[in-house]
């Protein structure tokens, strides 16, 4: 599984100065084929790590971003301030994200521009701190 904390700065660099985008996490097979298809459609693609195990695809209109991995995505145990003050995402879809090991979600979205969240698959049974999670 890929830890999201390591990828956030890289995504912000790519999106810097652009409009707000809708972010979706997706577990998929064969990243290289997905990259080739997206490139053929004129879509911006970026590998987010040296191992080429995480692919970031920005739609040609620039409104939707998909983060792809073959092994899935996992929020870190301490997810406090993870998306704090993030200014590039309008919405985040966490439906394909593992949150079962998270214990701290305090200030997770504090001060961010995120307007909509899909938290339907959030597993919060181990979370002990959610203080200020959505504070602005």
Short mmCIF file of C-alpha atoms in Angstrom, two decimals:
data_model
loop_
_atom_site.label_atom_id
_atom_site.label_comp_id
_atom_site.label_asym_id
_atom_site.label_seq_id
_atom_site.Cartn_x
_atom_site.Cartn_y
_atom_site.Cartn_z
CA UNK A 1 0.00 0.00 0.00
CA UNK A 2 1.08 3.54 -0.74
CA UNK A 3 1.12 6.11 2.08
CA UNK A 4 -0.64 9.26 0.96
CA UNK A 5 1.40 11.68 3.09
CA UNK A 6 4.41 11.15 0.83
CA UNK A 7 2.46 12.19 -2.28
CA UNK A 8 0.62 15.34 -1.22
CA UNK A 9 3.53 17.78 -1.72
CA UNK A 10 4.23 16.40 -5.19
CA UNK A 11 0.57 16.77 -6.22
CA UNK A 12 0.50 20.35 -4.95
CA UNK A 13 3.61 21.17 -7.02
CA UNK A 14 1.99 19.79 -10.17
CA UNK A 15 -1.28 21.66 -9.56
CA UNK A 16 0.27 24.92 -8.36
CA UNK A 17 -1.48 27.95 -9.80
CA UNK A 18 -4.23 25.93 -11.49
CA UNK A 19 -7.90 25.69 -10.73
CA UNK A 20 -9.26 23.52 -7.94
CA UNK A 21 -9.58 19.86 -8.92
CA UNK A 22 -11.63 16.87 -7.79
CA UNK A 23 -9.28 14.14 -6.50
CA UNK A 24 -10.04 10.42 -6.63
CA UNK A 25 -7.92 7.51 -5.37
CA UNK A 26 -8.07 4.39 -7.51
CA UNK A 27 -6.53 0.93 -7.22
CA UNK A 28 -5.98 -0.52 -10.68
CA UNK A 29 -4.04 -3.12 -12.63
CA UNK A 30 -1.23 -2.25 -15.05
CA UNK A 31 -0.34 1.38 -14.44
CA UNK A 32 1.73 1.60 -17.60
CA UNK A 33 -1.28 0.76 -19.79
CA UNK A 34 -3.32 3.41 -17.96
CA UNK A 35 -0.53 5.92 -18.53
CA UNK A 36 -0.36 5.13 -22.24
CA UNK A 37 -4.14 5.42 -22.67
CA UNK A 38 -4.23 8.72 -20.83
CA UNK A 39 -1.30 10.09 -22.84
CA UNK A 40 -3.01 9.12 -26.11
CA UNK A 41 -6.05 11.12 -24.98
CA UNK A 42 -3.88 14.18 -24.35
CA UNK A 43 -4.07 13.89 -20.58
CA UNK A 44 -1.27 15.04 -18.27
CA UNK A 45 0.36 12.07 -16.51
CA UNK A 46 3.03 12.12 -13.82
CA UNK A 47 4.79 9.37 -11.92
CA UNK A 48 4.83 10.53 -8.30
CA UNK A 49 7.65 8.34 -7.08
CA UNK A 50 10.90 6.86 -8.38
CA UNK A 51 9.53 3.30 -8.27
CA UNK A 52 6.77 4.30 -10.73
CA UNK A 53 4.19 2.70 -8.49
CA UNK A 54 1.92 5.76 -8.27
CA UNK A 55 0.46 7.51 -11.30
CA UNK A 56 -1.16 10.95 -11.15
CA UNK A 57 -3.49 11.71 -14.07
CA UNK A 58 -4.93 15.18 -14.59
CA UNK A 59 -7.88 15.37 -17.01
CA UNK A 60 -7.41 17.37 -20.18
CA UNK A 61 -9.89 19.95 -18.85
CA UNK A 62 -7.87 20.14 -15.63
CA UNK A 63 -10.85 19.61 -13.33
CA UNK A 64 -10.33 16.00 -12.28
CA UNK A 65 -7.25 14.28 -10.92
CA UNK A 66 -6.91 10.54 -10.36
CA UNK A 67 -4.20 9.01 -8.22
CA UNK A 68 -3.60 5.40 -9.27
CA UNK A 69 -1.71 2.54 -7.67
CA UNK A 70 -1.68 -1.22 -8.14
CA UNK A 71 -1.36 -1.82 -4.39
CA UNK A 72 -3.95 0.66 -3.08
CA UNK A 73 -3.71 3.67 -0.80
CA UNK A 74 -3.47 3.89 2.96
CA UNK A 75 -3.76 6.83 5.29
CA UNK A 76 -0.97 6.92 7.90
CA UNK A 77 -1.63 6.04 11.55
CA UNK A 78 -1.13 9.70 12.41
CA UNK A 79 -3.18 11.50 9.76
CA UNK A 80 -3.37 14.72 11.76
CA UNK A 81 -3.08 17.78 9.52
CA UNK A 82 -2.72 15.50 6.47
CA UNK A 83 -4.72 17.77 4.16
CA UNK A 84 -4.39 20.88 6.34
CA UNK A 85 -4.37 24.09 4.33
CA UNK A 86 -4.47 22.19 1.02
CA UNK A 87 -5.47 24.73 -1.60
CA UNK A 88 -5.67 22.62 -4.79
CA UNK A 89 -8.51 20.14 -4.19
CA UNK A 90 -12.20 21.02 -4.47
CA UNK A 91 -13.31 17.50 -3.52
CA UNK A 92 -11.64 14.25 -2.45
CA UNK A 93 -13.07 10.78 -2.97
CA UNK A 94 -11.64 8.37 -0.38
CA UNK A 95 -13.84 5.42 -1.40
CA UNK A 96 -10.78 3.37 -2.46
CA UNK A 97 -8.58 4.26 0.52
CA UNK A 98 -7.66 2.19 3.61
CA UNK A 99 -8.18 4.10 6.86
CA UNK A 100 -8.33 1.12 9.23
CA UNK A 101 -4.98 1.83 10.89
CA UNK A 102 -5.56 5.53 11.55
CA UNK A 103 -5.65 6.63 15.20
CA UNK A 104 -5.34 10.42 14.83
CA UNK A 105 -7.43 12.51 12.40
CA UNK A 106 -7.16 15.80 14.28
CA UNK A 107 -7.07 18.89 12.05
CA UNK A 108 -7.00 16.59 9.03
CA UNK A 109 -8.78 19.08 6.73
CA UNK A 110 -8.37 22.23 8.82
CA UNK A 111 -8.15 25.35 6.68
CA UNK A 112 -8.31 23.52 3.35
CA UNK A 113 -10.37 24.54 0.32
CA UNK A 114 -11.99 21.10 0.12
CA UNK A 115 -15.76 21.54 -0.30
CA UNK A 116 -16.88 17.90 -0.66
CA UNK A 117 -15.57 14.63 0.75
CA UNK A 118 -16.58 11.04 0.10
CA UNK A 119 -15.93 9.47 3.49
CA UNK A 120 -18.37 6.59 3.03
CA UNK A 121 -15.63 3.96 3.34
CA UNK A 122 -13.81 5.61 6.25
CA UNK A 123 -13.08 3.07 8.98
CA UNK A 124 -12.74 5.13 12.15
CA UNK A 125 -12.94 2.36 14.75
CA UNK A 126 -9.32 2.94 15.85
CA UNK A 127 -9.43 6.75 15.77
CA UNK A 128 -9.01 8.34 19.19
CA UNK A 129 -8.70 12.01 18.15
CA UNK A 130 -10.86 13.84 15.60
CA UNK A 131 -10.58 17.27 17.19
CA UNK A 132 -10.73 20.13 14.69
CA UNK A 133 -10.91 17.67 11.80
CA UNK A 134 -13.01 20.03 9.70
CA UNK A 135 -12.10 23.35 11.31
CA UNK A 136 -11.68 26.31 9.01
#
